[in-house]
XYZ file of C-alpha atoms in Angstrom:
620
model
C -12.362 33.882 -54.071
C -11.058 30.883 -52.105
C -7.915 30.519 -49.865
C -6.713 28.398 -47.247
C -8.292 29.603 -43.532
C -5.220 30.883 -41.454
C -4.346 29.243 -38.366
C -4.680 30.602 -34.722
C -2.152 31.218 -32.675
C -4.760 31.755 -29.318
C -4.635 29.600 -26.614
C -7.208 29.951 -23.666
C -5.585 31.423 -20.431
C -7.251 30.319 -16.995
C -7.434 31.884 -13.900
C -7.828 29.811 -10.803
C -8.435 32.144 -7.563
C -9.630 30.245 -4.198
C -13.000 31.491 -2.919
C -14.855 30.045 -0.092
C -18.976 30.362 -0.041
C -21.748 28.963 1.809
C -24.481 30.180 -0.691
C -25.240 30.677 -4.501
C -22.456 32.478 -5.571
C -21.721 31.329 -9.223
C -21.586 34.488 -11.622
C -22.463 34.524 -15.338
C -19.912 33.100 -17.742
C -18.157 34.611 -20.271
C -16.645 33.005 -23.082
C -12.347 34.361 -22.606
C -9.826 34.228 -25.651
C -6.352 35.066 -24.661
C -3.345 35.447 -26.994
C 0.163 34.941 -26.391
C 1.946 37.925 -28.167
C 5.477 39.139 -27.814
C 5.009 42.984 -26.506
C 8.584 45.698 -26.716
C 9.600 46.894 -23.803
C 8.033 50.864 -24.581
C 4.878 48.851 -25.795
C 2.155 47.717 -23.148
C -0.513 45.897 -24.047
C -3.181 47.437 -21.347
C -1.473 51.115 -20.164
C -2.350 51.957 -17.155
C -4.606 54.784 -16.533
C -1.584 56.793 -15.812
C -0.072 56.911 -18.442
C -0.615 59.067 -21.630
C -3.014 57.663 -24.206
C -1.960 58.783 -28.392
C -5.684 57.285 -28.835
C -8.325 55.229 -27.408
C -9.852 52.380 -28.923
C -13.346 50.963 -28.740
C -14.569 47.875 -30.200
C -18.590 47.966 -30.556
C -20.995 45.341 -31.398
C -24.293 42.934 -31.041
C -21.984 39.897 -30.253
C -20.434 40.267 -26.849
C -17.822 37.395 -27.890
C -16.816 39.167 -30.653
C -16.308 42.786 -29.290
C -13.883 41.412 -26.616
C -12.516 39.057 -28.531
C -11.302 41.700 -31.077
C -10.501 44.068 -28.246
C -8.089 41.965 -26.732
C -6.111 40.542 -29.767
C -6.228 43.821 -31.875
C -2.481 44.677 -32.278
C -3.816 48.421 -32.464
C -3.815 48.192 -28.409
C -0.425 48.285 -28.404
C 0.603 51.887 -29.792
C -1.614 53.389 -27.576
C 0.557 54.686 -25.169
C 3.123 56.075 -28.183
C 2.293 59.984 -27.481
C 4.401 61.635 -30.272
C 2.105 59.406 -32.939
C 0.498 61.438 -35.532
C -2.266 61.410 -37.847
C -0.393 59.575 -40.793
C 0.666 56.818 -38.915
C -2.611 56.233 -37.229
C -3.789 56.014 -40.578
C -1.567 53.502 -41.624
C -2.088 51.429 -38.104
C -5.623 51.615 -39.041
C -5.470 50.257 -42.134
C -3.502 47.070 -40.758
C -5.789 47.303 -37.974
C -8.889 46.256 -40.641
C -6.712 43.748 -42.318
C -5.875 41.840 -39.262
C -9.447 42.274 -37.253
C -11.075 40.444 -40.503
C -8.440 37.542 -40.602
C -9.227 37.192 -36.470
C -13.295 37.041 -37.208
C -12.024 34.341 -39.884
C -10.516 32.294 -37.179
C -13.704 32.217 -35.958
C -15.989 31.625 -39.072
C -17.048 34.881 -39.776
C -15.561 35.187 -43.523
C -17.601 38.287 -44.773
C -17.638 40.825 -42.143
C -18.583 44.402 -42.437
C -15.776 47.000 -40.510
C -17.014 50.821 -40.065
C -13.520 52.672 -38.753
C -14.195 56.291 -37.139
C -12.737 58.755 -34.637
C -14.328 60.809 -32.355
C -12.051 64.262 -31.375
C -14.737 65.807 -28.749
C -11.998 65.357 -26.440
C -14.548 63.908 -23.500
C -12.129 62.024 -22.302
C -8.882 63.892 -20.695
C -6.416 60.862 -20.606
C -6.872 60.387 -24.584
C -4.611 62.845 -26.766
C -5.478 64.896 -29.666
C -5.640 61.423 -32.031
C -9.012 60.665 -30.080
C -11.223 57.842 -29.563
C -10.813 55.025 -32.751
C -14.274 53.616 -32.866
C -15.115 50.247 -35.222
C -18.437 49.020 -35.384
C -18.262 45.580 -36.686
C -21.217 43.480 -37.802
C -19.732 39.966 -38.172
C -22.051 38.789 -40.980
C -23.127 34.734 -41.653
C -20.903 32.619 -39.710
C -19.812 29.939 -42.153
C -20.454 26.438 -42.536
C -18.844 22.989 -43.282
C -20.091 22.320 -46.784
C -17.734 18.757 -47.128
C -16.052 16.897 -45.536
C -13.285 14.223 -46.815
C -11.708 11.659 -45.135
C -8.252 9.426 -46.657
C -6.828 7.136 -44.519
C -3.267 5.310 -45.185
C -1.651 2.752 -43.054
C -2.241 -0.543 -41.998
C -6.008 1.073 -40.724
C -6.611 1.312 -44.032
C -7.037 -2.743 -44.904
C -7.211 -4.235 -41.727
C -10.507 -5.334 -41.439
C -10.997 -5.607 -37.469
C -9.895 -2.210 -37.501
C -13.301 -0.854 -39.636
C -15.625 -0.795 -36.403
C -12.703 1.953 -34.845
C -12.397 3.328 -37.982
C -16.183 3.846 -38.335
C -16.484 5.306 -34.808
C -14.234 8.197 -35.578
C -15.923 8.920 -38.874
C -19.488 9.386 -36.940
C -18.089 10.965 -33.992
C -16.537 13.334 -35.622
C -17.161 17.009 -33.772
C -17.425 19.590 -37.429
C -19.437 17.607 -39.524
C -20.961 18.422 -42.632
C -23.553 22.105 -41.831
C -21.301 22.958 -38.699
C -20.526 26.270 -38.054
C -16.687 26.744 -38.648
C -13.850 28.026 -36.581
C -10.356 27.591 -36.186
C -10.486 26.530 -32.948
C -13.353 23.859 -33.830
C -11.293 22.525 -36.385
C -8.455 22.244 -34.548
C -10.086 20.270 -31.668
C -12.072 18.124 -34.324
C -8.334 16.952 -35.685
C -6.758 16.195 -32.382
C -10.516 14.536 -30.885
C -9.750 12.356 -34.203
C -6.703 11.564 -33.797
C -7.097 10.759 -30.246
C -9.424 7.616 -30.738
C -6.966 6.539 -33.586
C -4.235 6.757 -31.122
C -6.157 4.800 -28.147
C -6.258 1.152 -29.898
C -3.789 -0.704 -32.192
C -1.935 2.408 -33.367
C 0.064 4.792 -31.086
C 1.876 5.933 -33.713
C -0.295 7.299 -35.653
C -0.517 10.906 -36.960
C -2.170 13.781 -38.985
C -0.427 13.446 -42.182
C -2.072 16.441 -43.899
C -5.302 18.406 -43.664
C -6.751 21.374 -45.326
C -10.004 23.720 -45.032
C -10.805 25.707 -48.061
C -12.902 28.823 -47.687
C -15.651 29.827 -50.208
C -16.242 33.046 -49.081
C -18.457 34.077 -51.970
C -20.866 31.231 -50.703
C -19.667 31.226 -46.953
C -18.584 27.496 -46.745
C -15.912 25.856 -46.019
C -14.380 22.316 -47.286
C -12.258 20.107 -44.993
C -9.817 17.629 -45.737
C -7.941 15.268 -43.764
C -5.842 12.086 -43.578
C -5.085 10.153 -40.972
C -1.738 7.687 -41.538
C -1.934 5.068 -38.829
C 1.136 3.644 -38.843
C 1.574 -0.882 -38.329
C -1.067 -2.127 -35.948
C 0.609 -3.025 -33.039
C 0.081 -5.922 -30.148
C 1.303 -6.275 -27.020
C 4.731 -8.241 -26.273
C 6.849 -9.127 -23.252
C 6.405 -7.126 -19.964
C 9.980 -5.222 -19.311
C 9.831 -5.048 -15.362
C 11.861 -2.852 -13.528
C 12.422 -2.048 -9.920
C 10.631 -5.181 -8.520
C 13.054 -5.790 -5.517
C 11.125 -6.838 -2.265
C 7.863 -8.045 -4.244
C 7.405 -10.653 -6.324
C 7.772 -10.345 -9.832
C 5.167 -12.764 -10.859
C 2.404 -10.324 -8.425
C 3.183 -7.286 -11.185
C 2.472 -9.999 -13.887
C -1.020 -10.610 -12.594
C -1.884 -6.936 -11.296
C -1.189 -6.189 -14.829
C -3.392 -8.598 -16.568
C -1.325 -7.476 -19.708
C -0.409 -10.949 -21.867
C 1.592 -11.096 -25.058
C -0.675 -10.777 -28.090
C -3.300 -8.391 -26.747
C -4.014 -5.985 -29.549
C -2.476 -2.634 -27.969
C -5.380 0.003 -25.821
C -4.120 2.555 -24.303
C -7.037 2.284 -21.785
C -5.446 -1.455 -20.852
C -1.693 0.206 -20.157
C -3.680 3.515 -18.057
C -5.794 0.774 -15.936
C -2.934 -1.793 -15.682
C -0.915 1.135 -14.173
C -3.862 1.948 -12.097
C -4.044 -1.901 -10.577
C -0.647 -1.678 -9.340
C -1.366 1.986 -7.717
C -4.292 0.969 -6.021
C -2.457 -2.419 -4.588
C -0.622 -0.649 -2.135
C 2.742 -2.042 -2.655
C 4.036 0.591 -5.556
C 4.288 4.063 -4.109
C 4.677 4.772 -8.011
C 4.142 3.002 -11.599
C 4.223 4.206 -14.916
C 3.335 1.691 -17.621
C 4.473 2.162 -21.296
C 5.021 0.977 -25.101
C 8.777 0.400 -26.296
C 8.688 2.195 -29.425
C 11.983 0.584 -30.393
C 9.931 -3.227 -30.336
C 8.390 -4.932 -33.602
C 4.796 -3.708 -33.641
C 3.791 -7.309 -33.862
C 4.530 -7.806 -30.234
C 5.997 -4.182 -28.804
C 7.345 -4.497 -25.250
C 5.422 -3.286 -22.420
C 7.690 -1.649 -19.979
C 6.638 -1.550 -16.248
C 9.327 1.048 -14.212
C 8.195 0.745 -10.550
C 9.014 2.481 -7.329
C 8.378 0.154 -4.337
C 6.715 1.203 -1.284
C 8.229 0.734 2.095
C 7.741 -2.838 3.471
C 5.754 -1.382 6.810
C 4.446 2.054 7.155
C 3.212 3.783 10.437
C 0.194 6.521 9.660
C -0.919 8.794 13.221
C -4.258 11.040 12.763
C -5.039 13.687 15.033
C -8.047 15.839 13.895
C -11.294 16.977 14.308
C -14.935 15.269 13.382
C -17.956 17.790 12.833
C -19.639 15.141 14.384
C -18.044 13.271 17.660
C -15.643 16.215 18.149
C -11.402 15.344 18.485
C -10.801 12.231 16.577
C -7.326 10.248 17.101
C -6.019 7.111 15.092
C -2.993 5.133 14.414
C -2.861 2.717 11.462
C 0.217 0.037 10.639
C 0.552 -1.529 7.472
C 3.047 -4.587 6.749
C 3.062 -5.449 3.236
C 4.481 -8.973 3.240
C 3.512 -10.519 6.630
C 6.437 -13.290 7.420
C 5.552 -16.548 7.225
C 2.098 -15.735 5.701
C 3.348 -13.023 2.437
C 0.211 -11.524 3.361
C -0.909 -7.456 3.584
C -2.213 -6.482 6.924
C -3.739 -3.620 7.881
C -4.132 -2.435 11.505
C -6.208 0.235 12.876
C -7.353 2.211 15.609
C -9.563 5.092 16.119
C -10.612 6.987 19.231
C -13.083 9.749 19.540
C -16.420 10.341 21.528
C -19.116 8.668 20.143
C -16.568 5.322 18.534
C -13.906 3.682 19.328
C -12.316 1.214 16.738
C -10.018 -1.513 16.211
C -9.235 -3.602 13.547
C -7.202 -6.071 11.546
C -7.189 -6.957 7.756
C -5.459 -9.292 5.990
C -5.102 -9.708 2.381
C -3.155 -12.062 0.109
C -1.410 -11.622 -2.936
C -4.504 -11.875 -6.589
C -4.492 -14.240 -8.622
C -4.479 -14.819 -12.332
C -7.933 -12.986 -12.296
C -7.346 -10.860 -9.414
C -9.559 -12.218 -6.779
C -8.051 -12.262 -3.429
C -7.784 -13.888 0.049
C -9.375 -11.938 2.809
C -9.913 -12.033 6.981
C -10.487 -9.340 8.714
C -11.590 -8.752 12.351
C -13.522 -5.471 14.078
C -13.698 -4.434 17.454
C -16.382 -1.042 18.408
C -17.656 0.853 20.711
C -20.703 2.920 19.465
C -23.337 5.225 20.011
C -26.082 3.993 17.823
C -29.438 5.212 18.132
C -29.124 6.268 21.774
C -27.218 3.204 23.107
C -23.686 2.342 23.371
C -22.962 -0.904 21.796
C -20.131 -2.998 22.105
C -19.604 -4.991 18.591
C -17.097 -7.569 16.865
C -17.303 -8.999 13.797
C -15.570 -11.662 12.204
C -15.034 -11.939 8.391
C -12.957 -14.580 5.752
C -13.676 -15.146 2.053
C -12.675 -13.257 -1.451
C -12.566 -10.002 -2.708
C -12.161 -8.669 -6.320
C -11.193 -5.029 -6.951
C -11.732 -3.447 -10.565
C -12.018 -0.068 -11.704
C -15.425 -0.226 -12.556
C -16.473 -3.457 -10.709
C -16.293 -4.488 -7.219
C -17.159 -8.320 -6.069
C -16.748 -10.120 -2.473
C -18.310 -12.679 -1.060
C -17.584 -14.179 2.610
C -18.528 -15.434 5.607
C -19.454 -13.294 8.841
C -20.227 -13.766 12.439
C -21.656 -10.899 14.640
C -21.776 -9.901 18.052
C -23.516 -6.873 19.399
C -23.933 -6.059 22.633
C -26.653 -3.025 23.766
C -25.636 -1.172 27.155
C -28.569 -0.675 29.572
C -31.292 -3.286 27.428
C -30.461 -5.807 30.255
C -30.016 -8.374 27.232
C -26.597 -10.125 26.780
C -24.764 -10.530 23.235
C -27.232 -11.002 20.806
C -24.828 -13.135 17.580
C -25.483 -14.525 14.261
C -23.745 -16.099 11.673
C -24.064 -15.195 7.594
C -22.945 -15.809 3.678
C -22.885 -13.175 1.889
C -22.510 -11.599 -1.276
C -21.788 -8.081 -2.383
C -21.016 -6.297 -6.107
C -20.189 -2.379 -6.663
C -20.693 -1.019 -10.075
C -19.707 2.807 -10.716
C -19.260 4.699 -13.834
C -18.130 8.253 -13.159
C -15.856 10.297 -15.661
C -13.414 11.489 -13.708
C -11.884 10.181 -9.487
C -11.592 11.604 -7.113
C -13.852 14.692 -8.983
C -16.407 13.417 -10.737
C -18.716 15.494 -12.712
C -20.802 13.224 -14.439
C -21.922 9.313 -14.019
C -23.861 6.752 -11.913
C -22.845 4.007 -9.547
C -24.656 1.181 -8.115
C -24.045 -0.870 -5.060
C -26.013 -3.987 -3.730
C -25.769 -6.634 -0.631
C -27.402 -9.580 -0.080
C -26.878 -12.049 2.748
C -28.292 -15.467 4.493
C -27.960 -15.826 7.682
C -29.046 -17.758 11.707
C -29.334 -16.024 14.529
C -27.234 -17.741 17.229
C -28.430 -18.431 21.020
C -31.523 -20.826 22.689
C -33.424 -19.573 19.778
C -31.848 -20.207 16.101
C -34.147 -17.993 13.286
C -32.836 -17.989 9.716
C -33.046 -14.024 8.337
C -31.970 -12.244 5.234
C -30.236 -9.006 4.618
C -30.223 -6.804 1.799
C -29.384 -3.519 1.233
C -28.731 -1.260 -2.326
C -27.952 2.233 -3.167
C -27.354 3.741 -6.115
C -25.810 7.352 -7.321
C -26.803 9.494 -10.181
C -24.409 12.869 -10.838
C -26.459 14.547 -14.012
C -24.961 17.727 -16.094
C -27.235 20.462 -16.337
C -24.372 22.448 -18.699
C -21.275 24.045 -18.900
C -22.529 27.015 -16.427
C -25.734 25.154 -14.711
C -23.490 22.580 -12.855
C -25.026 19.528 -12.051
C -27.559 17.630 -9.831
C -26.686 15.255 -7.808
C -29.388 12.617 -7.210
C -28.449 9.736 -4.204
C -30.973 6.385 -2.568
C -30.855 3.981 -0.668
C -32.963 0.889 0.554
C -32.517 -1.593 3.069
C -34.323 -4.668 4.950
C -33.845 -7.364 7.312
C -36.562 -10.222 7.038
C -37.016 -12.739 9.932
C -39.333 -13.330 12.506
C -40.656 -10.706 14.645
C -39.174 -12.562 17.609
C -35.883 -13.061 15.984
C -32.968 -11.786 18.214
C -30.730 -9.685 15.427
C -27.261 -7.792 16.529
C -28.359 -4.445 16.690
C -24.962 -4.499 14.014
C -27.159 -6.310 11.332
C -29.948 -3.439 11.707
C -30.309 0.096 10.663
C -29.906 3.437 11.445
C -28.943 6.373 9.314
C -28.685 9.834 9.579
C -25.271 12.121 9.440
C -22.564 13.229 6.683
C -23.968 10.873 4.112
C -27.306 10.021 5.055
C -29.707 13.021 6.259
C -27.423 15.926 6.973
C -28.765 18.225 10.017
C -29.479 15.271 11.986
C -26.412 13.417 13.921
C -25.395 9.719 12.811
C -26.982 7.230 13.552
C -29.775 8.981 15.017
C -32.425 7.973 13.071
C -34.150 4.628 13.848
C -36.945 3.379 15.471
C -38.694 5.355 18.782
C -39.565 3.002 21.642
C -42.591 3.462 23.821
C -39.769 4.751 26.459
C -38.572 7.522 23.501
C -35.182 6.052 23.179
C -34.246 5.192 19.384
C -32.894 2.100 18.200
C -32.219 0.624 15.011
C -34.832 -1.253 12.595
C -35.890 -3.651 9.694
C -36.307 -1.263 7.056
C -34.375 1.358 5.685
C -35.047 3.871 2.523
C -33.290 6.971 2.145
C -32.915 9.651 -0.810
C -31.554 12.713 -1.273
C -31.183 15.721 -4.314
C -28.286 17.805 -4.525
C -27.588 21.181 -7.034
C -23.752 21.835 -7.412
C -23.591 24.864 -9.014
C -19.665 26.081 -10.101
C -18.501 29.188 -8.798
C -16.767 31.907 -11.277
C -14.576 34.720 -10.147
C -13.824 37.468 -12.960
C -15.519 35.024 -15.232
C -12.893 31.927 -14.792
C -13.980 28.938 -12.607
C -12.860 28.268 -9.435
C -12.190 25.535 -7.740
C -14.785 25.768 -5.011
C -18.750 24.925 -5.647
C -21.816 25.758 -4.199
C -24.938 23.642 -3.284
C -28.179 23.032 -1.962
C -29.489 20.139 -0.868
C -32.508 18.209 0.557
C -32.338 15.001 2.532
C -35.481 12.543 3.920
C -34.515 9.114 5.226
C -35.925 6.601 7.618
C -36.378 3.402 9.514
C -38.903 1.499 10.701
C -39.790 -1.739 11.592
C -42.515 -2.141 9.317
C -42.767 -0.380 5.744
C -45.751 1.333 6.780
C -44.182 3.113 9.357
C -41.418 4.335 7.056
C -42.153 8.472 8.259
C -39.200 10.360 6.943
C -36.625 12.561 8.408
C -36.154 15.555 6.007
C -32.542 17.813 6.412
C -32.100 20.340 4.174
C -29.568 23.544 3.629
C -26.810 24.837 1.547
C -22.895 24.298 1.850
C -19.398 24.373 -0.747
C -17.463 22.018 -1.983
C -13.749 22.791 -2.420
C -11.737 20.554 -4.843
C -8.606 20.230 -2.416
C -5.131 18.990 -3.103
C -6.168 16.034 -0.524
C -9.708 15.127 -2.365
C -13.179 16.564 -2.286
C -14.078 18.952 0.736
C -17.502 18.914 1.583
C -18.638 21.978 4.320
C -22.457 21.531 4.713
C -24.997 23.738 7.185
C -28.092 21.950 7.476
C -31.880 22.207 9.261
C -33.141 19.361 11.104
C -36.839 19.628 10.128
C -37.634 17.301 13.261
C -35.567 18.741 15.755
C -35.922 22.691 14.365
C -31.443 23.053 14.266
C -29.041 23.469 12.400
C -26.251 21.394 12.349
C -22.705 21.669 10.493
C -20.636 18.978 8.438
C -17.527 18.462 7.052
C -16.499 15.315 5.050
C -13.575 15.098 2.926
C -13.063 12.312 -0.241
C -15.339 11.180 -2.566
C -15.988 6.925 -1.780
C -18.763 4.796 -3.466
């Protein structure tokens, strides 16, 4: 016998309850199904112990999934609580009861089940009336499996032949292929994953124009069909701007890097929009097609909401670290004169004190951009306080993926109690950030990569040439659904000169602190003079292993996380004196309406403590 498989009218219902843990607290998972169902008013769905019971029901079997499944969606549940039901109507219920629990296992593959109905009347339980406890033992049989698979497409994807590579990608990713185990729900997400990727380049208007599985149930297979219509291929046509009143119009042009004749991506309109986010001068954009265009160039329409020409942003708050933390921050979007960005800051707290200017110009055609900037600190590094400034012009080069600069510095550092004056130096530098995580500001999975590289002179009686480098890179690795993840961070560093080569203290290293080696404070960790005061070195290398492990409350995911964590960094003058500083510990992470929380307790190995930190954001 072969029929159509019924749809599913289920829908997965989550439950998000804040929980806040310092340890391993992530509980088993179990797979929920939830159904939306409309109950009478003398019905309930779960009666409360209370309340008198016609009957109880029990669902048993092997396959945990199953039994709750069925428990929760069996209409049966709901005529529990009817206390003048008698034996001929349960009867009836019952019989319904069978017919719907094997069109439910269908939904989920299971085509030729085997249903045992009893009642037990012992009358153990005093809340159940005289109808007793309705027992089914259900053994779900063979699940069943996608036997073929056929595809028809129609539309302009059909003979358009720079459209086969697309096409061909959604054939072989296609999630139910051909000795899949079957389900409603698989299907379902198997249609709309297809349809998806035919909806992301040249056709947004595409659609499911008809699909079909057939059941064998003699044989336990199933056959699919489906076609795809894709609708005229379309490109991209004029930009329709609107809300561009104290900014350029021309500057939205280039942020959007969206000209007439691109074949249409929805990944180009998502990181256009993106572009003018991140700029600064759009508080918000949203970036869509004109369905009422010719697909042969479709208007792009651009509806923006301008940010205020100057903003003033006050901090007050507290730093795990240096303890009460001020700051004040002005930002003029079009400086006169100049049409400029600047940024001004200033932070205050115990162990730095900050000032600084930025200034940025408008991108062009290829988004690089003018940019100065000036810095002003006070510092405890090591265990000196160092008075720095450094001086900065060139170009910069924001992507989502890719980050470029490359510029010109000078540095000043001076050390309190050395008895040495400003030690400066002068530098060209270059410096690239790649990064491919799956989801910002909470990623889950992905790598990034990060590398600088500079030339440079030392300024003063003596003039030694030196280079700078430094790289780090980021690994976030899924262990599974339930395992979490690991999260696997290094860094390396060096300065290479002369021995006698008077650096800035600024063009040196020392690590140690919320992102370095957590249980030690920052900037602690450098290189021990014959005196036992630390100061910053040549070489750098750093690594650390994180476990980020989800946390489930009644078997639905929070949003909080636990982890453990060890650290090891160090710096030296000289490789071979690379000993490292090892932190280690346990802490949550809490995915906040502001950005990732971080709450870390770690032990100093060294220096036999433990020290607590709190970071919030997620930067690389």
């Amino acid at each position: 016998m072969r029929r159509p498989a019924r749809p599913d009218g289920r829908h997965c219902m989550a439950v998000a309850v804040l929980m806040a843990a310092l340890w391993f607290a992530a509980l088993a998972p179990t797979s929920t199904l939830a159904q939306t169902t409309s109950t009478p008013a003398n019905l309930s769905a779960n009666p409360s112990p209370a309340t008198p019971q016609a009957f109880g029901l029990e669902v048993r079997s092997s396959n945990e999934g199953i039994r709750d499944f069925l428990t929760q969606h069996l209409n049966l549940q709901r005529y529990r609580s009817l206390s003048d039901l008698d034996e001929m109507e349960l009867a009836r219920l019952l019989r319904d009861a069978d017919v719907q629990a094997r069109e439910l296992l269908g939904t989920l593959g299971f085509f030729k089940p085997t249903l045992s109905w009893s009642q037990d009347k012992s009358g153990k339980n005093a809340s159940i009336g005289n109808l007793g406890l309705v027992l089914v033992d259900v053994d779900p049989g063979p699940a069943a499996r996608v036997s073929e698979l056929q595809w028809q497409w129609l539309g302009d994807v059909a003979d358009d032949t720079e459209a086969r590579a697309q096409l061909k990608a959604i054939e072989q990713q296609w999630a139910l292929p051909v000795g899949a185990t079957f389900s409603q729900d698989a299907w379902s997400q198997a249609k709309n994953q297809a349809l998806r990727q035919l909806l992301a380049e040249r056709y947004p208007w595409g659609r499911i124009l008809h699909s079909l599985a057939l059941v064998d149930e003699p044989n336990n297979q199933v056959r699919l069909w489906l076609t795809l219509e894709s609708g005229p291929a379309v490109r991209l046509g004029a930009l329709q701007i609107s809300g561009a009143e104290k900014y350029k119009v021309t500057q939205v042009e280039r942020l959007a890097l969206l000209p007439v004749g691109q074949v249409y991506r929805q990944n180009d309109l998502l990181e256009a929009q993106q572009r003018l986010v991140s700029s600064g001068f759009y508080d918000s954009v949203f970036v869509s097609l004109d369905a009422e265009g010719s697909p042969a160039q479709a208007p792009v329409k651009i509806e923006l909401k301008e940010s205020l020409r100057q903003k003033w942003v006050l901090g007050l708050g507290v730093r795990s670290d240096s303890g009460a933390r001020v700051s004040a921050e002005h930002t003029h979007h079009s400086v006169p004169g100049l049409r400029w960005r600047s940024v001004s800051k200033l932070s205050v707290d115990k162990d730095l004190q900050s000032l600084s200017l930025d200034l940025l110009a408008p991108p062009d055609s290829s988004l690089w951009r003018l940019n100065t900037s000036v810095q002003f600190e006070q510092e405890k590094r090591g265990d000196f306080q160092v008075n720095s400034q450094r001086w900065r012009a060139g170009r910069i080069q924001l992507g989502e993926r890719i980050d470029r600069s490359y510029f010109a510095q000078y540095d000043a550092a001076r050390q309190q109690g050395d008895g040495q004056g400003a030690l400066e130096s002068v530098s060209g530098n270059l410096a690239g950030t790649w990064r491919n995580f799956d989801s910002l500001p909470f990623p889950s999975r992905g790598q990034g990569v990060g590398l600088e590289l500079g030339a440079g002179v030392t300024l003063g009686p003596d003039r030694e040439p030196y280079v700078r480098w430094r790289a780090k890179g980021l690994a976030l690795l899924p262990l599974g659904r339930t395992s979490g993840r690991l999260a696997m961070r290094a860094e390396l560093g060096s300065v290479i000169s002369r021995d006698t080569s008077s650096l800035p203290t600024t063009q040196l290293f020392l690590t140690g602190g919320d992102n370095s080696v957590r249980g030690y404070a920052p900037n602690s960790i450098g290189v021990q003079q014959d005196d036992g005061l630390t100061v910053a070195g040549r070489y750098l290398a750093l690594a650390s292993l994180e476990w980020q492990q989800p946390i489930r409350w009644r078997s639905q995911r929070t949003d909080w996380e636990s982890a453990v964590f060890v650290d090891a960094g160090a710096v030296a003058n000289d490789t071979g004196q690379l000993q490292p500083q090892i932190g280690y510990g346990a802490g949550a992470r809490w995915r906040s309406p502001v950005g990732p929380v971080r709450i870390d307790l770690a032990y100093a190995q060294a220096l036999h403590q433990l020290r607590l930190h709190l970071s919030v954001g997620f930067t690389f």
